[in-house]
């Protein structure tokens, strides 16, 4: 797969950091599995990973968390 952003890099498996801001909640996930373009740095996340990140962000927002930095862990379900 050629990177759709720069049209020249070949994305490789790696990890990235995802930051989400919702209202007063800022949540940062570290070591999120992603496919990353070595040329421009664009990252591609699996839908399942995106769903999990957004679900965790929803939970944090509902819990009234203001700032949270956490390691990403695959859901066991
Ligand atoms: Zn690229």
mmCIF file of N, CA and C and ligand atoms in Angstrom:
data_model
loop_
_atom_site.group_PDB
_atom_site.id
_atom_site.type_symbol
_atom_site.label_atom_id
_atom_site.label_comp_id
_atom_site.label_asym_id
_atom_site.label_seq_id
_atom_site.Cartn_x
_atom_site.Cartn_y
_atom_site.Cartn_z
ATOM 1 N N UNK A 1 0.849 -1.205 0.000
ATOM 2 C CA UNK A 1 0.000 0.000 0.000
ATOM 3 C C UNK A 1 0.879 1.248 0.000
ATOM 4 N N UNK A 2 0.667 2.121 -0.966
ATOM 5 C CA UNK A 2 1.403 3.377 -0.993
ATOM 6 C C UNK A 2 0.636 4.433 -0.196
ATOM 7 N N UNK A 3 1.362 5.247 0.537
ATOM 8 C CA UNK A 3 0.746 6.291 1.350
ATOM 9 C C UNK A 3 -0.146 7.201 0.497
ATOM 10 N N UNK A 4 -1.375 7.430 0.967
ATOM 11 C CA UNK A 4 -2.298 8.262 0.189
ATOM 12 C C UNK A 4 -2.006 9.756 0.350
ATOM 13 N N UNK A 5 -1.195 10.089 1.339
ATOM 14 C CA UNK A 5 -0.883 11.501 1.578
ATOM 15 C C UNK A 5 0.263 11.973 0.691
ATOM 16 N N UNK A 6 1.394 11.275 0.768
ATOM 17 C CA UNK A 6 2.565 11.727 0.007
ATOM 18 C C UNK A 6 2.755 10.961 -1.291
ATOM 19 N N UNK A 7 1.999 9.873 -1.460
ATOM 20 C CA UNK A 7 2.030 9.099 -2.702
ATOM 21 C C UNK A 7 3.384 8.470 -2.990
ATOM 22 N N UNK A 8 4.281 8.409 -1.994
ATOM 23 C CA UNK A 8 5.577 7.806 -2.279
ATOM 24 C C UNK A 8 6.047 6.839 -1.201
ATOM 25 N N UNK A 9 5.667 7.085 0.062
ATOM 26 C CA UNK A 9 6.113 6.214 1.141
ATOM 27 C C UNK A 9 5.312 4.930 1.194
ATOM 28 N N UNK A 10 5.939 3.887 1.738
ATOM 29 C CA UNK A 10 5.248 2.618 1.973
ATOM 30 C C UNK A 10 5.079 2.483 3.484
ATOM 31 N N UNK A 11 3.854 2.662 3.987
ATOM 32 C CA UNK A 11 3.616 2.606 5.439
ATOM 33 C C UNK A 11 4.030 1.264 6.041
ATOM 34 N N UNK A 12 4.608 1.332 7.241
ATOM 35 C CA UNK A 12 5.087 0.151 7.949
ATOM 36 C C UNK A 12 4.431 0.069 9.320
ATOM 37 N N UNK A 13 4.357 -1.145 9.865
ATOM 38 C CA UNK A 13 3.775 -1.342 11.191
ATOM 39 C C UNK A 13 4.611 -0.645 12.254
ATOM 40 N N UNK A 14 3.926 -0.021 13.189
ATOM 41 C CA UNK A 14 4.619 0.667 14.268
ATOM 42 C C UNK A 14 3.610 1.112 15.301
ATOM 43 N N UNK A 15 3.982 2.097 16.091
ATOM 44 C CA UNK A 15 3.058 2.651 17.074
ATOM 45 C C UNK A 15 3.086 4.166 16.976
ATOM 46 N N UNK A 16 1.979 4.776 17.405
ATOM 47 C CA UNK A 16 1.892 6.224 17.360
ATOM 48 C C UNK A 16 1.180 6.716 18.610
ATOM 49 N N UNK A 17 1.115 8.022 18.762
ATOM 50 C CA UNK A 17 0.403 8.643 19.875
ATOM 51 C C UNK A 17 -0.846 9.311 19.332
ATOM 52 N N UNK A 18 -1.980 9.044 19.977
ATOM 53 C CA UNK A 18 -3.252 9.620 19.547
ATOM 54 C C UNK A 18 -3.743 10.568 20.630
ATOM 55 N N UNK A 19 -4.068 11.787 20.258
ATOM 56 C CA UNK A 19 -4.580 12.776 21.194
ATOM 57 C C UNK A 19 -6.013 13.125 20.816
ATOM 58 N N UNK A 20 -6.912 13.067 21.798
ATOM 59 C CA UNK A 20 -8.308 13.411 21.562
ATOM 60 C C UNK A 20 -8.720 14.493 22.545
ATOM 61 N N UNK A 21 -9.439 15.484 22.075
ATOM 62 C CA UNK A 21 -9.930 16.547 22.943
ATOM 63 C C UNK A 21 -11.436 16.628 22.776
ATOM 64 N N UNK A 22 -12.134 16.514 23.893
ATOM 65 C CA UNK A 22 -13.597 16.566 23.862
ATOM 66 C C UNK A 22 -14.063 17.462 24.984
ATOM 67 N N UNK A 23 -14.601 18.618 24.652
ATOM 68 C CA UNK A 23 -15.041 19.536 25.697
ATOM 69 C C UNK A 23 -13.872 19.866 26.606
ATOM 70 N N UNK A 24 -14.011 19.538 27.893
ATOM 71 C CA UNK A 24 -12.938 19.849 28.838
ATOM 72 C C UNK A 24 -12.000 18.659 29.043
ATOM 73 N N UNK A 25 -12.224 17.581 28.305
ATOM 74 C CA UNK A 25 -11.400 16.379 28.469
ATOM 75 C C UNK A 25 -10.333 16.294 27.393
ATOM 76 N N UNK A 26 -9.090 16.091 27.851
ATOM 77 C CA UNK A 26 -7.976 15.872 26.928
ATOM 78 C C UNK A 26 -7.401 14.512 27.273
ATOM 79 N N UNK A 27 -7.393 13.622 26.307
ATOM 80 C CA UNK A 27 -6.906 12.271 26.567
ATOM 81 C C UNK A 27 -5.864 11.895 25.517
ATOM 82 N N UNK A 28 -4.776 11.330 26.005
ATOM 83 C CA UNK A 28 -3.664 10.960 25.139
ATOM 84 C C UNK A 28 -3.399 9.465 25.273
ATOM 85 N N UNK A 29 -3.364 8.776 24.156
ATOM 86 C CA UNK A 29 -3.038 7.355 24.147
ATOM 87 C C UNK A 29 -1.649 7.196 23.542
ATOM 88 N N UNK A 30 -0.782 6.509 24.285
ATOM 89 C CA UNK A 30 0.566 6.260 23.788
ATOM 90 C C UNK A 30 0.673 4.817 23.312
ATOM 91 N N UNK A 31 1.617 4.591 22.412
ATOM 92 C CA UNK A 31 1.882 3.246 21.894
ATOM 93 C C UNK A 31 0.636 2.625 21.253
ATOM 94 N N UNK A 32 -0.079 3.410 20.483
ATOM 95 C CA UNK A 32 -1.233 2.887 19.750
ATOM 96 C C UNK A 32 -0.719 2.203 18.480
ATOM 97 N N UNK A 33 -1.101 0.939 18.271
ATOM 98 C CA UNK A 33 -0.647 0.245 17.063
ATOM 99 C C UNK A 33 -1.186 0.930 15.817
ATOM 100 N N UNK A 34 -0.320 1.162 14.857
ATOM 101 C CA UNK A 34 -0.717 1.852 13.640
ATOM 102 C C UNK A 34 0.234 1.473 12.520
ATOM 103 N N UNK A 35 -0.173 1.811 11.319
ATOM 104 C CA UNK A 35 0.710 1.659 10.172
ATOM 105 C C UNK A 35 1.150 3.067 9.795
ATOM 106 N N UNK A 36 2.454 3.281 9.783
ATOM 107 C CA UNK A 36 2.985 4.634 9.682
ATOM 108 C C UNK A 36 3.863 4.803 8.445
ATOM 109 N N UNK A 37 3.647 5.908 7.739
ATOM 110 C CA UNK A 37 4.443 6.218 6.558
ATOM 111 C C UNK A 37 5.808 6.748 6.997
ATOM 112 N N UNK A 38 6.898 6.092 6.569
ATOM 113 C CA UNK A 38 8.231 6.541 6.970
ATOM 114 C C UNK A 38 8.647 7.827 6.244
ATOM 115 N N UNK A 39 7.914 8.175 5.216
ATOM 116 C CA UNK A 39 8.262 9.366 4.430
ATOM 117 C C UNK A 39 7.651 10.638 5.016
ATOM 118 N N UNK A 40 6.331 10.624 5.255
ATOM 119 C CA UNK A 40 5.666 11.844 5.723
ATOM 120 C C UNK A 40 5.136 11.722 7.146
ATOM 121 N N UNK A 41 5.132 10.492 7.704
ATOM 122 C CA UNK A 41 4.699 10.330 9.080
ATOM 123 C C UNK A 41 3.212 10.140 9.267
ATOM 124 N N UNK A 42 2.462 10.074 8.180
ATOM 125 C CA UNK A 42 1.030 9.833 8.300
ATOM 126 C C UNK A 42 0.794 8.470 8.935
ATOM 127 N N UNK A 43 -0.172 8.390 9.859
ATOM 128 C CA UNK A 43 -0.451 7.109 10.500
ATOM 129 C C UNK A 43 -1.839 6.622 10.117
ATOM 130 N N UNK A 44 -1.945 5.323 9.949
ATOM 131 C CA UNK A 44 -3.207 4.680 9.583
ATOM 132 C C UNK A 44 -3.587 3.727 10.704
ATOM 133 N N UNK A 45 -4.784 3.939 11.272
ATOM 134 C CA UNK A 45 -5.239 3.093 12.377
ATOM 135 C C UNK A 45 -6.337 2.155 11.908
ATOM 136 N N UNK A 46 -6.321 0.934 12.461
ATOM 137 C CA UNK A 46 -7.401 -0.014 12.173
ATOM 138 C C UNK A 46 -8.697 0.527 12.769
ATOM 139 N N UNK A 47 -9.821 0.194 12.112
ATOM 140 C CA UNK A 47 -11.121 0.636 12.619
ATOM 141 C C UNK A 47 -11.353 0.180 14.053
ATOM 142 N N UNK A 48 -10.928 -1.062 14.370
ATOM 143 C CA UNK A 48 -11.133 -1.601 15.717
ATOM 144 C C UNK A 48 -10.356 -0.777 16.747
ATOM 145 N N UNK A 49 -9.168 -0.335 16.365
ATOM 146 C CA UNK A 49 -8.346 0.482 17.267
ATOM 147 C C UNK A 49 -8.994 1.851 17.455
ATOM 148 N N UNK A 50 -9.487 2.423 16.356
ATOM 149 C CA UNK A 50 -10.160 3.722 16.434
ATOM 150 C C UNK A 50 -11.387 3.621 17.346
ATOM 151 N N UNK A 51 -12.164 2.554 17.166
ATOM 152 C CA UNK A 51 -13.353 2.356 17.998
ATOM 153 C C UNK A 51 -12.971 2.295 19.468
ATOM 154 N N UNK A 52 -11.895 1.568 19.764
ATOM 155 C CA UNK A 52 -11.479 1.390 21.155
ATOM 156 C C UNK A 52 -11.004 2.722 21.748
ATOM 157 N N UNK A 53 -10.270 3.487 20.970
ATOM 158 C CA UNK A 53 -9.783 4.788 21.436
ATOM 159 C C UNK A 53 -10.957 5.726 21.718
ATOM 160 N N UNK A 54 -11.916 5.752 20.796
ATOM 161 C CA UNK A 54 -13.063 6.642 20.979
ATOM 162 C C UNK A 54 -13.930 6.203 22.153
ATOM 163 N N UNK A 55 -14.072 4.871 22.347
ATOM 164 C CA UNK A 55 -14.859 4.367 23.465
ATOM 165 C C UNK A 55 -14.218 4.793 24.788
ATOM 166 N N UNK A 56 -12.892 4.656 24.862
ATOM 167 C CA UNK A 56 -12.177 5.038 26.079
ATOM 168 C C UNK A 56 -12.291 6.543 26.311
ATOM 169 N N UNK A 57 -12.275 7.324 25.231
ATOM 170 C CA UNK A 57 -12.424 8.769 25.352
ATOM 171 C C UNK A 57 -13.821 9.124 25.849
ATOM 172 N N UNK A 58 -14.819 8.397 25.358
ATOM 173 C CA UNK A 58 -16.191 8.608 25.831
ATOM 174 C C UNK A 58 -16.288 8.322 27.326
ATOM 175 N N UNK A 59 -15.664 7.218 27.758
ATOM 176 C CA UNK A 59 -15.694 6.837 29.169
ATOM 177 C C UNK A 59 -15.021 7.915 30.018
ATOM 178 N N UNK A 60 -13.876 8.405 29.548
ATOM 179 C CA UNK A 60 -13.145 9.422 30.300
ATOM 180 C C UNK A 60 -13.954 10.713 30.384
ATOM 181 N N UNK A 61 -14.596 11.067 29.277
ATOM 182 C CA UNK A 61 -15.418 12.275 29.255
ATOM 183 C C UNK A 61 -16.587 12.144 30.223
ATOM 184 N N UNK A 62 -17.238 10.970 30.219
ATOM 185 C CA UNK A 62 -18.370 10.715 31.103
ATOM 186 C C UNK A 62 -17.948 10.737 32.563
ATOM 187 N N UNK A 63 -16.697 10.340 32.825
ATOM 188 C CA UNK A 63 -16.188 10.287 34.190
ATOM 189 C C UNK A 63 -15.683 11.655 34.661
ATOM 190 N N UNK A 64 -15.699 12.646 33.753
ATOM 191 C CA UNK A 64 -15.271 13.981 34.139
ATOM 192 C C UNK A 64 -13.761 14.157 34.198
ATOM 193 N N UNK A 65 -13.032 13.261 33.527
ATOM 194 C CA UNK A 65 -11.573 13.367 33.492
ATOM 195 C C UNK A 65 -11.184 14.624 32.715
ATOM 196 N N UNK A 66 -10.196 15.359 33.238
ATOM 197 C CA UNK A 66 -9.749 16.563 32.520
ATOM 198 C C UNK A 66 -8.564 16.252 31.613
ATOM 199 N N UNK A 67 -7.573 15.589 32.164
ATOM 200 C CA UNK A 67 -6.393 15.225 31.383
ATOM 201 C C UNK A 67 -5.997 13.804 31.751
ATOM 202 N N UNK A 68 -5.772 12.976 30.750
ATOM 203 C CA UNK A 68 -5.343 11.609 31.017
ATOM 204 C C UNK A 68 -4.369 11.180 29.931
ATOM 205 N N UNK A 69 -3.284 10.561 30.361
ATOM 206 C CA UNK A 69 -2.318 9.987 29.424
ATOM 207 C C UNK A 69 -2.211 8.522 29.774
ATOM 208 N N UNK A 70 -2.482 7.678 28.814
ATOM 209 C CA UNK A 70 -2.475 6.246 29.107
ATOM 210 C C UNK A 70 -1.841 5.446 27.985
ATOM 211 N N UNK A 71 -1.369 4.256 28.360
ATOM 212 C CA UNK A 71 -0.847 3.325 27.373
ATOM 213 C C UNK A 71 -2.045 2.636 26.726
ATOM 214 N N UNK A 72 -1.960 2.443 25.433
ATOM 215 C CA UNK A 72 -3.024 1.739 24.742
ATOM 216 C C UNK A 72 -2.902 0.248 25.015
ATOM 217 N N UNK A 73 -4.028 -0.402 25.357
ATOM 218 C CA UNK A 73 -4.041 -1.850 25.524
ATOM 219 C C UNK A 73 -5.170 -2.405 24.679
ATOM 220 N N UNK A 74 -4.866 -3.452 23.960
ATOM 221 C CA UNK A 74 -5.906 -4.087 23.164
ATOM 222 C C UNK A 74 -7.017 -4.613 24.055
ATOM 223 N N UNK A 75 -8.233 -4.411 23.645
ATOM 224 C CA UNK A 75 -9.367 -4.960 24.374
ATOM 225 C C UNK A 75 -9.299 -6.474 24.260
ATOM 226 N N UNK A 76 -9.576 -7.158 25.360
ATOM 227 C CA UNK A 76 -9.480 -8.616 25.344
ATOM 228 C C UNK A 76 -10.754 -9.247 24.810
ATOM 229 N N UNK A 77 -11.830 -8.475 24.768
ATOM 230 C CA UNK A 77 -13.126 -9.016 24.339
ATOM 231 C C UNK A 77 -13.092 -9.364 22.858
HETATM 232 ZN ZN1 LIG B 1 3.411 9.412 3.336
#
